[in-house]
């Protein structure tokens, strides 16, 4: 291998911002990363995670070849063929003996950051036909999918704020200055917020913490956690009561306007003020500002989703966009149109969105979008009975840390399974239980295309980067890993992986009603590239892979445009403002008006140099302020006799943990905050740096029973806790 220094473009896969990077490569090693100034979308922006691309890529703890559990119970390195032989021997046998639901599938967050994770899981689930499907969505954005499904008939039709053109942004439970944005793909989100203010626009942030985002806002409202649905309902109520609601051209596409007004009648600013701990005048002022702004967008994220009324809050976000005439108009909230989306069809009634077509076996949780709540994964393994999960395929997920009650799940994975596979670069808290670990190559050796995030981007654009470094001889591309997994579980083990891509191509052509001959004309070096080529050709812009390769810094497809009514897939063909499941959940919200608030509740937080549970193993990203401390307001600390740096004991109905106290007035009184993704203290992992500073697993405070009922999403914020100094 030559050791000359060269550069290569690579889209950053580390968060939803999808920045274009320029990697410096010596031999086969990435020695540097900077923002690509020519990238048509990110224009040179980079954050500390992207700048650490080289360290993350070359982490010596990354697995290189498969691990297989031997007869002695220990994991040992094995050949790829041995690993897949084992899967092909065990999974079909288990489904034959116990039925398809005996195999569970867990899909984690990085699947939306890899090509493989977008292209193959649908085929895997199609082959397995199991109902035991769990993903990170039920720790995250499932409420938004459900509300979009009900309002617009398509769970993936999620409007995003038109960040670069709006005059007014109402941002709820999101902290893009640390997270770089979510369900709103916008490289340099901080710069875009500052630009909004520079052009005379206003930013309002609703967050119980004075976050970095709140600090650059015109107005910060430190709401009581968990009360956003009430606040949003009062905003909608005010718009209607003060006759400020004006949906504009959308009016002809709405169903249920009068019913909505009636359903919200109890949620006056006065009625919700105490529960929100926000005075009625402030609520009225926010509603009036929203109505008065030339254009405005309401945007809610984690703090509005992973809460008891997550689906209602997510629904109300778009109700406000609709009532103010901002949905589907420039400067408001619009539906992006990505290059691989299905080409727009003429507007027509659709099939609508069904919830609860089946239920989980043990607790009877309704499915949403074909998924069951990941908070119920452990009980589906450790509760005896027919249809119990006996084998588990875990792809890019670490639910022992990311989901409620890791201790129970840890025990279930250890004692309750006949067979487990992990597709993961690390031996961590979850993958340590696998019988087979299949490690994907580091990102420098993988191609990248954002199938998911282009559909949530604030500007229509498309970019593709091929692997920057050739694949090591003993590694396997993640797409090939996924394709072989599909073959292994479906009894066609031994067929070439390209057979999976060919099947996907034939299916896509049939579905699109396109001529079969198109398949022969596809270009690309491998199956995933040919599939990408097909999706581009069938897509709304009629692009090709060849064109994309000719534009290594991307192709600008223009600002977001109105898409109503073409985007709607409801049965009525209109926006259904008050869908039945929402109406049926509103009495629960009404009852919350009378709840006595818990004296102390816990919320989460993210750090710019961290990402969920898997980036604590890179030295340059850890330490400093990126630590697992319990943030607590000085008044609360004084009342509880807690000193800065002292160990605090945090207890909730689901469990108890300990963490050092960090006294700070950035959290409001009555609120404490812990980050998630910590708790790297279990034996049998291979994450040296992370294990040296393990932190505490905040999700051990939860027992998995607290869910947003409509979406099955775990309640991860606004959890009643008690805090005491540890003795
Ligand atoms: N208390 C609390 N809990 C939370 C949250 C919170 O705010 N508070 N946030 C939730 C949210 S939003 C999410 S999305 C979930 C995330 O939950 P998970 O998806 O379970 O967690 P991650 O830490 O993202 O784990 C990703 C796994 O993928 C592996 N991985 C990394 N890169 C790759 C790759 O290229 N290929 C493959 N195959 N694997 C890879 C990592 O090693 C790791 O094991 O956590 C949730 N948990
Ligand atoms: N650096 C970094 N970036 C990330 C991640 C990461 O772990 N680290 N994770 C990625 C993932 S998977 C996701 S989903 C996104 C998430 O992206 P964001 O949603 O922007 O993430 P958070 O920083 O968790 O912001 C949630 C905010 O909600 C506030 N909050 C908590 N409870 C409530 C409440 O009841 N009401 C209101 N109004 N606010 C509340 C919290 O204080 C917090 O500031 O970030 C992504 N980007
Ligand atoms: S903001 Fe996100 S995509 Fe951009 S460099 Fe940082 S981690 Fe990568
Ligand atoms: Mo997430």
PDB file of C-alpha atoms in Angstrom, residues 329-422:
ATOM      1  CA  UNK A 329     -45.959  27.265   2.422  1.00  0.00           C
ATOM      2  CA  UNK A 330     -42.471  28.704   1.936  1.00  0.00           C
ATOM      3  CA  UNK A 331     -41.173  30.016   5.241  1.00  0.00           C
ATOM      4  CA  UNK A 332     -43.465  27.662   7.141  1.00  0.00           C
ATOM      5  CA  UNK A 333     -43.203  23.886   7.475  1.00  0.00           C
ATOM      6  CA  UNK A 334     -42.949  21.946   4.228  1.00  0.00           C
ATOM      7  CA  UNK A 335     -42.685  18.364   3.018  1.00  0.00           C
ATOM      8  CA  UNK A 336     -39.252  17.769   1.437  1.00  0.00           C
ATOM      9  CA  UNK A 337     -39.043  15.766  -1.791  1.00  0.00           C
ATOM     10  CA  UNK A 338     -35.927  13.628  -1.931  1.00  0.00           C
ATOM     11  CA  UNK A 339     -34.298  12.276  -5.079  1.00  0.00           C
ATOM     12  CA  UNK A 340     -35.134   8.681  -4.130  1.00  0.00           C
ATOM     13  CA  UNK A 341     -38.712   9.353  -3.016  1.00  0.00           C
ATOM     14  CA  UNK A 342     -41.509   7.934  -5.091  1.00  0.00           C
ATOM     15  CA  UNK A 343     -42.324  10.341  -7.891  1.00  0.00           C
ATOM     16  CA  UNK A 344     -45.409  12.430  -7.025  1.00  0.00           C
ATOM     17  CA  UNK A 345     -48.703  10.891  -8.133  1.00  0.00           C
ATOM     18  CA  UNK A 346     -51.928  12.728  -8.866  1.00  0.00           C
ATOM     19  CA  UNK A 347     -53.777  13.676  -5.678  1.00  0.00           C
ATOM     20  CA  UNK A 348     -56.234  10.971  -4.674  1.00  0.00           C
ATOM     21  CA  UNK A 349     -57.657   9.352  -1.544  1.00  0.00           C
ATOM     22  CA  UNK A 350     -55.246   6.773  -0.106  1.00  0.00           C
ATOM     23  CA  UNK A 351     -55.365   3.798   2.222  1.00  0.00           C
ATOM     24  CA  UNK A 352     -54.949   5.895   5.338  1.00  0.00           C
ATOM     25  CA  UNK A 353     -52.940   4.911   8.371  1.00  0.00           C
ATOM     26  CA  UNK A 354     -53.992   2.080  10.658  1.00  0.00           C
ATOM     27  CA  UNK A 355     -52.808   1.688  14.238  1.00  0.00           C
ATOM     28  CA  UNK A 356     -53.008  -1.386  16.431  1.00  0.00           C
ATOM     29  CA  UNK A 357     -53.460  -3.982  13.692  1.00  0.00           C
ATOM     30  CA  UNK A 358     -51.968  -6.432  16.213  1.00  0.00           C
ATOM     31  CA  UNK A 359     -50.721  -6.247  19.754  1.00  0.00           C
ATOM     32  CA  UNK A 360     -47.710  -7.407  21.709  1.00  0.00           C
ATOM     33  CA  UNK A 361     -48.068 -10.820  23.320  1.00  0.00           C
ATOM     34  CA  UNK A 362     -47.380 -10.054  26.987  1.00  0.00           C
ATOM     35  CA  UNK A 363     -48.753  -6.562  27.663  1.00  0.00           C
ATOM     36  CA  UNK A 364     -51.000  -6.165  24.640  1.00  0.00           C
ATOM     37  CA  UNK A 365     -49.303  -2.978  23.410  1.00  0.00           C
ATOM     38  CA  UNK A 366     -50.728  -1.997  19.996  1.00  0.00           C
ATOM     39  CA  UNK A 367     -48.353  -2.048  17.040  1.00  0.00           C
ATOM     40  CA  UNK A 368     -47.478   1.234  15.361  1.00  0.00           C
ATOM     41  CA  UNK A 369     -46.008   1.244  11.855  1.00  0.00           C
ATOM     42  CA  UNK A 370     -45.480  -2.515  12.161  1.00  0.00           C
ATOM     43  CA  UNK A 371     -43.402  -2.140  15.316  1.00  0.00           C
ATOM     44  CA  UNK A 372     -43.867  -3.015  18.962  1.00  0.00           C
ATOM     45  CA  UNK A 373     -42.503  -0.850  21.797  1.00  0.00           C
ATOM     46  CA  UNK A 374     -38.827  -1.593  22.406  1.00  0.00           C
ATOM     47  CA  UNK A 375     -39.563  -1.031  26.100  1.00  0.00           C
ATOM     48  CA  UNK A 376     -41.427  -4.373  25.896  1.00  0.00           C
ATOM     49  CA  UNK A 377     -38.545  -6.326  24.339  1.00  0.00           C
ATOM     50  CA  UNK A 378     -37.306  -7.897  27.587  1.00  0.00           C
ATOM     51  CA  UNK A 379     -40.737  -9.217  28.602  1.00  0.00           C
ATOM     52  CA  UNK A 380     -41.248 -10.725  25.155  1.00  0.00           C
ATOM     53  CA  UNK A 381     -38.085 -12.768  25.761  1.00  0.00           C
ATOM     54  CA  UNK A 382     -38.369 -13.635  29.442  1.00  0.00           C
ATOM     55  CA  UNK A 383     -42.107 -14.364  29.726  1.00  0.00           C
ATOM     56  CA  UNK A 384     -42.860 -18.029  28.918  1.00  0.00           C
ATOM     57  CA  UNK A 385     -45.512 -18.934  26.388  1.00  0.00           C
ATOM     58  CA  UNK A 386     -46.240 -19.524  22.755  1.00  0.00           C
ATOM     59  CA  UNK A 387     -44.661 -16.954  20.422  1.00  0.00           C
ATOM     60  CA  UNK A 388     -41.965 -16.112  22.951  1.00  0.00           C
ATOM     61  CA  UNK A 389     -38.863 -14.608  21.307  1.00  0.00           C
ATOM     62  CA  UNK A 390     -36.202 -17.331  21.225  1.00  0.00           C
ATOM     63  CA  UNK A 391     -33.754 -15.805  18.764  1.00  0.00           C
ATOM     64  CA  UNK A 392     -32.839 -12.168  18.250  1.00  0.00           C
ATOM     65  CA  UNK A 393     -31.203 -10.317  15.382  1.00  0.00           C
ATOM     66  CA  UNK A 394     -29.835  -6.999  16.614  1.00  0.00           C
ATOM     67  CA  UNK A 395     -28.625  -4.639  13.929  1.00  0.00           C
ATOM     68  CA  UNK A 396     -26.833  -1.455  14.973  1.00  0.00           C
ATOM     69  CA  UNK A 397     -28.560  -1.230  18.327  1.00  0.00           C
ATOM     70  CA  UNK A 398     -27.537  -1.181  21.957  1.00  0.00           C
ATOM     71  CA  UNK A 399     -30.862  -1.491  23.796  1.00  0.00           C
ATOM     72  CA  UNK A 400     -29.200  -2.615  27.043  1.00  0.00           C
ATOM     73  CA  UNK A 401     -28.229   1.048  27.419  1.00  0.00           C
ATOM     74  CA  UNK A 402     -30.660   2.894  25.184  1.00  0.00           C
ATOM     75  CA  UNK A 403     -33.968   1.327  26.289  1.00  0.00           C
ATOM     76  CA  UNK A 404     -35.649   1.181  29.720  1.00  0.00           C
ATOM     77  CA  UNK A 405     -34.464  -1.345  32.346  1.00  0.00           C
ATOM     78  CA  UNK A 406     -31.208  -2.557  30.841  1.00  0.00           C
ATOM     79  CA  UNK A 407     -30.681  -4.946  33.755  1.00  0.00           C
ATOM     80  CA  UNK A 408     -33.784  -6.928  32.869  1.00  0.00           C
ATOM     81  CA  UNK A 409     -32.938  -6.935  29.163  1.00  0.00           C
ATOM     82  CA  UNK A 410     -29.346  -7.895  29.951  1.00  0.00           C
ATOM     83  CA  UNK A 411     -30.599 -10.914  31.900  1.00  0.00           C
ATOM     84  CA  UNK A 412     -33.116 -11.813  29.186  1.00  0.00           C
ATOM     85  CA  UNK A 413     -30.427 -11.727  26.480  1.00  0.00           C
ATOM     86  CA  UNK A 414     -28.145 -13.809  28.661  1.00  0.00           C
ATOM     87  CA  UNK A 415     -30.617 -16.451  29.881  1.00  0.00           C
ATOM     88  CA  UNK A 416     -33.693 -16.306  27.681  1.00  0.00           C
ATOM     89  CA  UNK A 417     -32.423 -16.768  24.133  1.00  0.00           C
ATOM     90  CA  UNK A 418     -31.445 -19.854  22.143  1.00  0.00           C
ATOM     91  CA  UNK A 419     -29.573 -17.763  19.601  1.00  0.00           C
ATOM     92  CA  UNK A 420     -28.571 -14.132  19.061  1.00  0.00           C
ATOM     93  CA  UNK A 421     -26.842 -12.266  16.233  1.00  0.00           C
ATOM     94  CA  UNK A 422     -25.459  -8.718  16.416  1.00  0.00           C
TER      95      UNK A 422
END
